[in-house]
Amino acid sequence: MDIKEYIDRDPALREVSQMKETVWINPRLLSVDRTAADLQKVVSDGDIADAEARLGRFAPFIALRFPETRADGGLIESPLEDIPLMQKALEETCGCRIPGRLMMKMDSHLAIAGSVKARGGIYEVLKHAEDLAVAAGKLDVNESYTRLAGPDMREFFGQYTMQVGSTGNLGMSIGIMSAALGFKVKVHMSADAKRWKKDLLRSKGVEVIEYDDDYSRAVAEGRKNSDLDPRSYFVDDEKSVDLFLGYAVAAGRLKGQLEEKGIKVDADHPLIVYIPAGVGGAPGGVSYGLKRIFGDDVHCFFTEPVRCPSVLLGVATQLFEKANVHDFGISGKTEADGLACASPSGFVTRMMTNLLSGEFTVDDWRLYDYLRLLDKTEGKRVEPSSCAAFIGPCSLLEAEASGKYCSIHGLSEKRLADSTQIVWMTGGLLVPEKIWEEYLSRHLSQS
Ligand SMILES: *Cc1c(COP(=O)(O)O)cnc(C)c1O
């Protein structure tokens, strides 16, 4: 591949290839009206509603098996919270202006898996379990799913294996829910995956297979291993539509939370969302759902480490899954372990091509500064990958490219002052105390 050619076409990619913090604005962004008909053929509103209904059917089972979800009736959902102290502290430490109401969506604290993967990952496991049980005549979609906790059903699921490749958190969501249903589980972990995540999974009876290589390799090996076994199902983060649907359900839930708080979203009250991206599935699914509901009034930005901006490259070059950070001379090695995917999802980069507003890339050292600042100001702890989101609101008005985006898209001073900006926190709940101590004291040099 001739990188120079891509850089000539899109000069922002030069900075990206030099691993500099960059704001990339998507030149292919279109008004939702112009893309909806085509995209609806791939993922329809009905598909998202169907996923939501399926999660509803499983809620009694989840409430039974995971008592921490009982207060929400077995629905796995996270709070949406104002972070005014963090907003002020960011403005002071970064010397930036953050207009509007800054909020955090705390998927970092989702029950069961402690990360955004509790949406997509768990959904795909449940979907597969339902498909198997219904096909075998062991479950009727109209009966109570608490029956799935019975020993006969565990034995039934025990004949099947679930497999997944993961940098850590996806493996945790698939592993924990699969094990709860009685499936055998194999999680193929990349070298980036943290020790404590592997230990936690093993403690739940999950088989963890470690690779001394990156995420793409762990996925490829997992897929190959699974294909050899007709009773094995592979959760394929690089192409899965079911994962995407599980994430997309978040949008309707967020709409309810915004309404509950009396927060308007319309042309005069825009919604701006910043979500950290790894392979693209989580931010893609959530953003797609948001675009379906809020249309052009929501602006979806992804954030990625300067050392692993694979989704940015996939969309910007239109190479999709063939884009690889190494081809651009980028290391792919980042402290944001949840975002260390050298190549993006082909499915998501295609779906988001005309919906993504742009991307902000962030230096690793900032992640720990954000982590400490959020802990200090709001008393909330989120893992380094989550912290990548904060580069968005800090840069929106400061960088030339995003400033221009605002003026082109009608984000005037007045409208920004009336906007809601959401940083989507993606992981943190299950991080052990000892690891927090490490994170909170970690200072990287600003190279
Ligand atoms: C997985 C993950 C993401 C990004 O999700 P992708 O589907 O890989 O894009 C972000 N943050 C954390 C903490 C994650 O675990």
Coordinates of C-alpha atoms and ligand atoms in Angstrom, one line a residue:
M1 CA 0.0 0.0 0.0
D2 CA 1.3 3.4 -0.9
I3 CA 0.8 5.5 2.3
K4 CA 2.0 8.7 0.5
E5 CA -1.0 8.5 -1.7
Y6 CA -3.4 8.5 1.2
I7 CA -1.5 11.3 2.9
D8 CA -1.7 13.4 -0.3
R9 CA -5.4 13.0 -0.4
D10 CA -6.0 13.7 3.3
P11 CA -3.2 15.8 4.9
A12 CA -4.5 15.1 8.4
L13 CA -3.3 11.5 7.9
R14 CA 0.3 12.8 7.8
E15 CA 0.0 13.9 11.4
V16 CA -1.8 10.6 12.2
S17 CA 1.1 8.6 10.7
Q18 CA 3.6 10.7 12.8
M19 CA 1.6 9.7 15.9
K20 CA 0.7 13.3 16.7
E21 CA -2.5 14.3 18.3
T22 CA -4.9 15.0 15.5
V23 CA -8.4 16.1 14.9
W24 CA -9.7 14.4 11.8
I25 CA -13.0 15.6 10.4
N26 CA -14.9 13.1 8.2
P27 CA -15.4 14.5 4.7
R28 CA -17.9 11.9 3.9
L29 CA -20.4 12.8 6.7
L30 CA -23.9 13.2 5.2
S31 CA -27.2 14.3 6.6
V32 CA -29.0 11.2 8.0
D33 CA -31.8 11.5 5.5
R34 CA -29.4 10.8 2.7
T35 CA -28.0 7.6 4.1
A36 CA -30.9 6.1 6.1
A37 CA -32.6 4.1 3.3
D38 CA -29.4 2.2 2.5
L39 CA -28.3 1.7 6.0
Q40 CA -31.7 0.6 7.2
K41 CA -31.4 -2.4 4.8
V42 CA -28.4 -3.6 6.8
V43 CA -29.5 -2.7 10.3
S44 CA -33.1 -1.5 10.7
D45 CA -34.9 0.2 13.5
G46 CA -36.9 -3.1 13.8
D47 CA -33.6 -5.0 14.3
I48 CA -32.7 -2.7 17.2
A49 CA -36.2 -2.9 18.7
D50 CA -35.9 -6.7 18.4
A51 CA -32.6 -6.7 20.3
E52 CA -34.2 -4.5 23.0
A53 CA -37.1 -7.0 23.3
R54 CA -34.7 -9.9 23.6
L55 CA -32.8 -8.2 26.4
G56 CA -36.2 -7.7 28.1
R57 CA -37.0 -11.5 27.8
F58 CA -33.7 -12.3 29.4
A59 CA -34.1 -9.8 32.2
P60 CA -35.7 -12.1 34.7
F61 CA -33.0 -14.7 34.2
I62 CA -30.3 -12.0 34.6
A63 CA -31.9 -10.7 37.7
L64 CA -31.9 -14.2 39.1
R65 CA -28.3 -15.0 38.3
F66 CA -26.8 -11.5 38.9
P67 CA -28.4 -10.0 42.1
E68 CA -26.6 -6.7 41.4
T69 CA -29.0 -6.1 38.5
R70 CA -32.2 -6.7 40.5
A71 CA -32.8 -3.0 41.3
D72 CA -33.1 -2.5 37.5
G73 CA -35.2 -5.6 37.0
G74 CA -32.4 -7.5 35.3
L75 CA -31.7 -4.8 32.7
I76 CA -28.0 -3.9 32.4
E77 CA -27.9 -0.1 32.3
S78 CA -25.6 2.6 33.5
P79 CA -26.2 6.1 34.9
L80 CA -25.8 9.4 33.0
E81 CA -24.2 12.0 35.3
D82 CA -23.3 15.6 35.3
I83 CA -19.6 16.2 35.8
P84 CA -19.4 20.0 36.4
L85 CA -16.3 19.8 38.6
M86 CA -14.4 17.8 36.0
Q87 CA -15.6 20.2 33.3
K88 CA -14.1 23.2 35.3
A89 CA -10.9 21.3 36.1
L90 CA -10.4 20.3 32.5
E91 CA -10.9 23.9 31.4
E92 CA -8.3 25.1 33.9
T93 CA -5.7 22.4 33.3
C94 CA -6.0 22.3 29.6
G95 CA -6.6 26.0 29.1
C96 CA -9.6 25.1 26.9
R97 CA -13.2 26.2 26.8
I98 CA -15.9 23.5 27.2
P99 CA -19.3 24.9 26.4
G100 CA -22.7 23.4 27.4
R101 CA -23.4 20.7 29.9
L102 CA -20.7 18.1 30.2
M103 CA -22.0 14.7 31.2
M104 CA -20.5 11.2 31.5
K105 CA -22.3 8.0 30.5
M106 CA -21.0 5.5 32.9
D107 CA -20.8 2.3 30.9
S108 CA -17.6 2.0 32.8
H109 CA -19.8 0.8 35.7
L110 CA -22.2 -1.5 33.8
A111 CA -23.1 -4.5 35.9
I112 CA -21.6 -8.0 35.3
A113 CA -18.8 -7.1 32.9
G114 CA -17.8 -3.6 34.2
S115 CA -17.4 -2.2 30.7
V116 CA -19.4 -1.2 27.6
K117 CA -18.9 -4.9 26.5
A118 CA -21.7 -5.7 28.9
R119 CA -24.0 -4.4 26.1
G120 CA -22.8 -6.0 22.9
G121 CA -20.9 -9.0 24.3
I122 CA -23.6 -10.1 26.6
Y123 CA -26.3 -9.5 24.0
E124 CA -24.6 -11.8 21.5
V125 CA -24.2 -14.6 24.1
L126 CA -27.9 -14.3 25.0
K127 CA -29.0 -14.3 21.4
H128 CA -27.0 -17.4 20.6
A129 CA -28.3 -19.2 23.7
E130 CA -31.9 -18.3 22.8
D131 CA -31.4 -19.5 19.2
L132 CA -30.0 -22.9 20.4
A133 CA -32.6 -23.4 23.0
V134 CA -35.6 -22.5 20.8
A135 CA -34.3 -24.6 17.9
A136 CA -34.0 -27.6 20.2
G137 CA -37.5 -27.1 21.5
K138 CA -36.3 -26.4 25.0
L139 CA -37.5 -22.8 25.3
D140 CA -40.5 -20.8 24.1
V141 CA -40.0 -17.1 23.7
N142 CA -43.3 -16.5 25.6
E143 CA -42.3 -18.3 28.8
S144 CA -40.3 -17.0 31.7
Y145 CA -36.6 -17.2 31.0
T146 CA -35.8 -17.9 34.7
R147 CA -36.1 -21.5 33.5
L148 CA -32.7 -21.1 31.9
A149 CA -31.1 -21.2 35.3
G150 CA -32.3 -24.8 35.8
P151 CA -29.8 -27.7 35.8
D152 CA -31.3 -29.3 32.6
M153 CA -30.6 -26.1 30.7
R154 CA -27.1 -25.7 32.0
E155 CA -26.5 -29.3 30.9
F156 CA -28.0 -28.5 27.5
F157 CA -25.7 -25.4 27.0
G158 CA -22.8 -27.4 28.4
Q159 CA -22.7 -29.3 25.1
Y160 CA -21.7 -26.1 23.3
T161 CA -18.6 -23.9 23.3
M162 CA -18.4 -20.1 23.0
Q163 CA -15.2 -18.6 21.8
V164 CA -13.9 -15.0 21.4
G165 CA -10.7 -13.1 20.7
S166 CA -10.2 -10.2 23.0
T167 CA -7.9 -7.5 24.4
G168 CA -9.6 -8.2 27.7
N169 CA -13.0 -6.7 28.3
L170 CA -14.9 -8.5 25.5
G171 CA -13.6 -11.7 26.9
M172 CA -14.8 -10.8 30.3
S173 CA -18.4 -10.1 29.1
I174 CA -18.6 -13.2 26.9
G175 CA -16.8 -15.3 29.5
I176 CA -18.9 -14.3 32.5
M177 CA -22.3 -14.6 30.7
S178 CA -21.4 -17.8 28.9
A179 CA -20.2 -19.4 32.1
A180 CA -23.4 -18.3 33.8
L181 CA -25.5 -20.1 31.2
G182 CA -23.4 -23.2 31.4
F183 CA -21.5 -22.9 28.1
K184 CA -17.9 -24.0 27.8
V185 CA -15.9 -20.9 27.1
K186 CA -12.5 -20.2 25.4
V187 CA -11.2 -16.7 25.4
H188 CA -8.3 -16.0 23.1
M189 CA -6.4 -13.0 24.6
S190 CA -3.9 -10.7 22.9
A191 CA -0.6 -9.7 24.5
D192 CA -2.2 -6.4 25.5
A193 CA -4.7 -8.1 27.8
K194 CA -4.0 -7.3 31.4
R195 CA -3.1 -10.1 33.8
W196 CA -5.9 -9.4 36.3
K197 CA -8.5 -9.8 33.5
K198 CA -7.1 -13.2 32.6
D199 CA -7.0 -14.2 36.3
L200 CA -10.6 -13.1 36.9
L201 CA -11.8 -15.1 33.9
R202 CA -10.0 -18.3 35.0
S203 CA -11.6 -17.9 38.4
K204 CA -14.9 -18.3 36.7
G205 CA -14.0 -21.5 34.9
V206 CA -13.2 -19.8 31.6
E207 CA -10.3 -21.3 29.5
V208 CA -8.0 -18.4 28.7
I209 CA -5.5 -18.9 25.8
E210 CA -2.8 -16.3 25.6
Y211 CA -1.0 -15.1 22.5
D212 CA 2.2 -13.2 22.4
D213 CA 0.8 -11.1 19.6
D214 CA -1.7 -8.4 18.8
Y215 CA -5.5 -8.5 18.8
S216 CA -6.0 -9.4 15.1
R217 CA -4.0 -12.6 15.7
A218 CA -6.0 -13.5 18.8
V219 CA -9.2 -13.1 16.8
A220 CA -7.8 -15.1 13.8
E221 CA -6.7 -18.0 16.0
G222 CA -10.0 -18.0 17.9
R223 CA -12.0 -18.0 14.7
K224 CA -9.9 -20.9 13.3
N225 CA -10.2 -22.9 16.5
S226 CA -13.9 -22.4 16.6
D227 CA -14.5 -23.3 12.9
L228 CA -13.0 -26.7 13.6
D229 CA -15.8 -27.5 16.1
P230 CA -19.4 -27.6 14.8
R231 CA -20.7 -27.1 18.4
S232 CA -18.6 -24.0 18.8
Y233 CA -19.7 -20.4 18.2
F234 CA -17.3 -17.6 17.6
V235 CA -18.2 -14.1 18.6
D236 CA -16.5 -12.2 15.8
D237 CA -15.7 -8.6 17.0
E238 CA -14.4 -7.8 13.5
K239 CA -17.7 -8.4 11.8
S240 CA -20.5 -9.2 14.2
V241 CA -23.9 -7.6 13.5
D242 CA -25.3 -9.0 16.8
L243 CA -22.6 -7.2 18.9
F244 CA -23.5 -4.0 17.0
L245 CA -27.2 -4.4 17.8
G246 CA -26.5 -5.0 21.5
Y247 CA -24.6 -1.7 21.6
A248 CA -27.2 0.1 19.5
V249 CA -29.8 -0.5 22.2
A250 CA -27.9 2.0 24.4
A251 CA -29.3 4.9 22.3
G252 CA -33.0 4.4 23.3
R253 CA -32.0 4.0 26.9
L254 CA -30.0 7.2 26.8
K255 CA -33.0 9.0 25.2
G256 CA -35.1 8.0 28.2
Q257 CA -32.4 9.2 30.6
L258 CA -32.1 12.6 28.9
E259 CA -35.9 13.0 28.9
E260 CA -36.0 12.1 32.6
K261 CA -33.5 14.9 33.3
G262 CA -35.5 17.3 31.1
I263 CA -32.7 17.6 28.6
K264 CA -33.8 18.6 25.2
V265 CA -32.1 17.5 22.0
D266 CA -32.9 19.4 18.8
A267 CA -31.2 21.7 16.4
D268 CA -30.9 24.4 19.0
H269 CA -29.8 22.0 21.7
P270 CA -27.3 19.7 20.0
L271 CA -26.0 16.5 21.5
I272 CA -22.2 15.9 21.1
V273 CA -20.9 12.5 22.0
Y274 CA -17.3 11.3 22.3
I275 CA -16.7 7.5 22.5
P276 CA -13.3 5.7 22.7
A277 CA -12.9 3.2 19.8
G278 CA -10.9 0.0 19.6
V279 CA -12.1 -2.2 16.8
G280 CA -15.1 0.2 16.4
G281 CA -18.0 -2.1 17.5
A282 CA -19.0 -0.4 20.7
P283 CA -18.7 3.2 19.5
G284 CA -20.2 2.3 16.1
G285 CA -23.2 0.5 17.5
V286 CA -24.0 3.2 20.1
S287 CA -23.5 6.0 17.5
Y288 CA -25.7 4.2 14.9
G289 CA -28.5 4.0 17.5
L290 CA -28.1 7.6 18.4
K291 CA -28.2 8.7 14.7
R292 CA -31.4 6.7 14.3
I293 CA -33.0 8.6 17.1
F294 CA -31.5 12.1 17.0
G295 CA -30.5 12.3 13.3
D296 CA -28.4 15.4 12.5
D297 CA -28.9 16.8 16.0
V298 CA -26.4 14.4 17.4
H299 CA -22.7 14.7 16.5
C300 CA -20.7 11.4 17.0
F301 CA -17.0 11.6 17.5
F302 CA -14.7 8.7 18.2
T303 CA -11.5 9.0 20.1
E304 CA -8.4 6.8 19.7
P305 CA -4.8 6.7 21.0
V306 CA -2.3 8.3 18.7
R307 CA -0.5 4.9 18.8
C308 CA -3.5 2.9 17.5
P309 CA -6.0 5.0 15.4
S310 CA -7.2 2.0 13.4
V311 CA -10.9 3.1 13.0
L312 CA -9.8 6.5 11.9
L313 CA -7.6 5.0 9.3
G314 CA -10.2 2.5 8.2
V315 CA -12.8 5.2 7.6
A316 CA -10.5 7.9 6.3
T317 CA -8.8 5.7 3.7
Q318 CA -11.9 3.6 3.0
L319 CA -9.6 0.5 3.3
F320 CA -12.0 -0.6 6.1
E321 CA -10.8 -3.9 7.6
K322 CA -7.7 -3.8 5.4
A323 CA -6.4 -0.7 7.1
N324 CA -3.7 -1.5 9.6
V325 CA -1.8 0.9 11.8
H326 CA 1.5 -0.8 11.2
D327 CA 1.2 0.0 7.5
F328 CA 1.3 3.7 8.5
G329 CA 4.3 3.2 10.7
I330 CA 2.3 3.3 13.8
S331 CA 3.2 1.0 16.7
G332 CA -0.3 -0.1 17.8
K333 CA 1.2 -0.3 21.4
T334 CA -0.8 1.8 23.8
E335 CA -1.6 2.1 27.5
A336 CA -5.3 2.1 26.5
D337 CA -5.4 -1.7 26.4
G338 CA -9.1 -1.8 25.4
L339 CA -8.3 0.2 22.3
A340 CA -5.3 -1.7 21.0
C341 CA -6.8 -3.1 17.8
A342 CA -4.4 -2.7 14.8
S343 CA -7.2 -3.2 12.3
P344 CA -10.8 -2.0 12.6
S345 CA -14.1 -3.8 12.0
G346 CA -14.9 -3.8 8.3
F347 CA -18.6 -3.8 9.1
V348 CA -18.5 -0.8 11.4
T349 CA -16.2 1.3 9.4
R350 CA -18.6 0.9 6.4
M351 CA -21.7 1.6 8.5
M352 CA -20.1 4.7 10.0
T353 CA -18.6 6.1 6.8
N354 CA -21.4 8.7 6.3
L355 CA -22.4 9.0 10.0
L356 CA -19.2 9.7 11.9
S357 CA -18.5 13.4 12.5
G358 CA -14.8 12.8 13.1
E359 CA -12.1 11.6 15.4
F360 CA -9.7 13.0 18.1
T361 CA -6.5 11.1 18.8
V362 CA -4.9 11.3 22.2
D363 CA -1.4 10.8 23.6
D364 CA -1.1 8.0 26.2
W365 CA 0.3 10.3 28.9
R366 CA -2.9 12.3 29.0
L367 CA -5.0 9.2 29.9
Y368 CA -3.5 9.1 33.3
D369 CA -3.9 12.8 33.9
Y370 CA -7.6 12.5 33.0
L371 CA -7.9 9.5 35.2
R372 CA -6.5 11.3 38.2
L373 CA -8.5 14.4 37.5
L374 CA -11.8 12.6 37.3
D375 CA -11.0 10.7 40.5
K376 CA -10.1 13.9 42.3
T377 CA -12.9 16.1 41.1
E378 CA -15.9 13.7 40.8
G379 CA -14.7 10.7 42.9
K380 CA -15.2 8.4 39.9
R381 CA -12.7 5.9 38.6
V382 CA -12.5 4.7 35.0
E383 CA -9.8 2.8 33.2
P384 CA -7.3 4.4 30.9
S385 CA -9.1 3.4 27.7
S386 CA -12.3 5.2 28.9
C387 CA -10.2 8.4 29.5
A388 CA -9.5 8.7 25.8
A389 CA -12.9 10.3 25.5
F390 CA -11.9 13.5 27.4
I391 CA -9.7 14.7 24.5
G392 CA -12.9 15.4 22.6
P393 CA -14.5 18.2 24.6
C394 CA -11.1 19.6 25.4
S395 CA -10.3 20.0 21.7
L396 CA -13.6 20.7 20.1
L397 CA -13.3 24.5 20.2
E398 CA -9.5 24.6 20.4
A399 CA -8.5 22.8 17.2
E400 CA -8.9 24.5 13.9
A401 CA -10.5 21.5 12.1
S402 CA -13.2 20.9 14.7
G403 CA -13.8 24.6 15.1
K404 CA -14.5 24.7 11.4
Y405 CA -16.7 21.6 11.8
C406 CA -18.8 23.6 14.3
S407 CA -19.3 26.6 12.0
I408 CA -20.2 24.4 9.0
H409 CA -22.7 22.4 11.0
G410 CA -24.5 25.2 12.7
L411 CA -22.9 24.7 16.1
S412 CA -22.9 28.4 16.9
E413 CA -21.8 29.9 20.3
K414 CA -25.4 30.0 21.4
R415 CA -26.2 26.5 20.4
L416 CA -23.0 25.1 21.9
A417 CA -23.8 26.9 25.2
D418 CA -27.2 25.1 25.1
S419 CA -25.6 21.8 24.1
T420 CA -25.1 18.6 26.0
Q421 CA -21.7 17.0 25.6
I422 CA -21.3 13.4 26.7
V423 CA -18.0 11.6 27.3
W424 CA -18.8 7.9 27.0
M425 CA -16.9 6.0 29.8
T426 CA -16.3 2.5 28.6
G427 CA -14.6 0.5 31.4
G428 CA -13.5 0.5 35.0
L429 CA -15.8 -1.2 37.5
L430 CA -13.9 -4.5 37.8
V431 CA -10.4 -3.0 38.1
P432 CA -8.9 -4.4 41.3
E433 CA -7.8 -1.9 44.0
K434 CA -4.1 -2.7 43.5
I435 CA -4.3 -1.8 39.8
W436 CA -6.1 1.5 40.7
E437 CA -3.1 2.4 42.9
E438 CA -0.8 1.7 39.9
Y439 CA -3.0 3.8 37.5
L440 CA -3.3 6.7 39.9
S441 CA 0.4 7.0 40.4
R442 CA 1.4 6.4 36.8
H443 CA 3.1 9.4 35.2
L444 CA 4.3 9.1 31.6
S445 CA 6.7 11.6 30.0
Q446 CA 5.1 13.9 27.4
S447 CA 7.1 12.7 24.5
Ligands
LIG1 C1 -13.8 -2.5 23.9 C2 -13.5 -1.2 24.6 C3 -13.7 0.0 23.9 C4 -14.0 0.1 22.4 O1 -14.9 -0.8 21.9 P1 -14.6 -1.4 20.4 O2 -15.8 -2.2 20.1 O3 -13.4 -2.3 20.5 O4 -14.4 -0.3 19.5 C5 -13.5 1.1 24.6 N1 -13.1 1.1 25.9 C6 -13.0 0.0 26.6 C7 -12.6 0.1 28.0 C8 -13.2 -1.2 26.0 O5 -13.1 -2.3 26.7

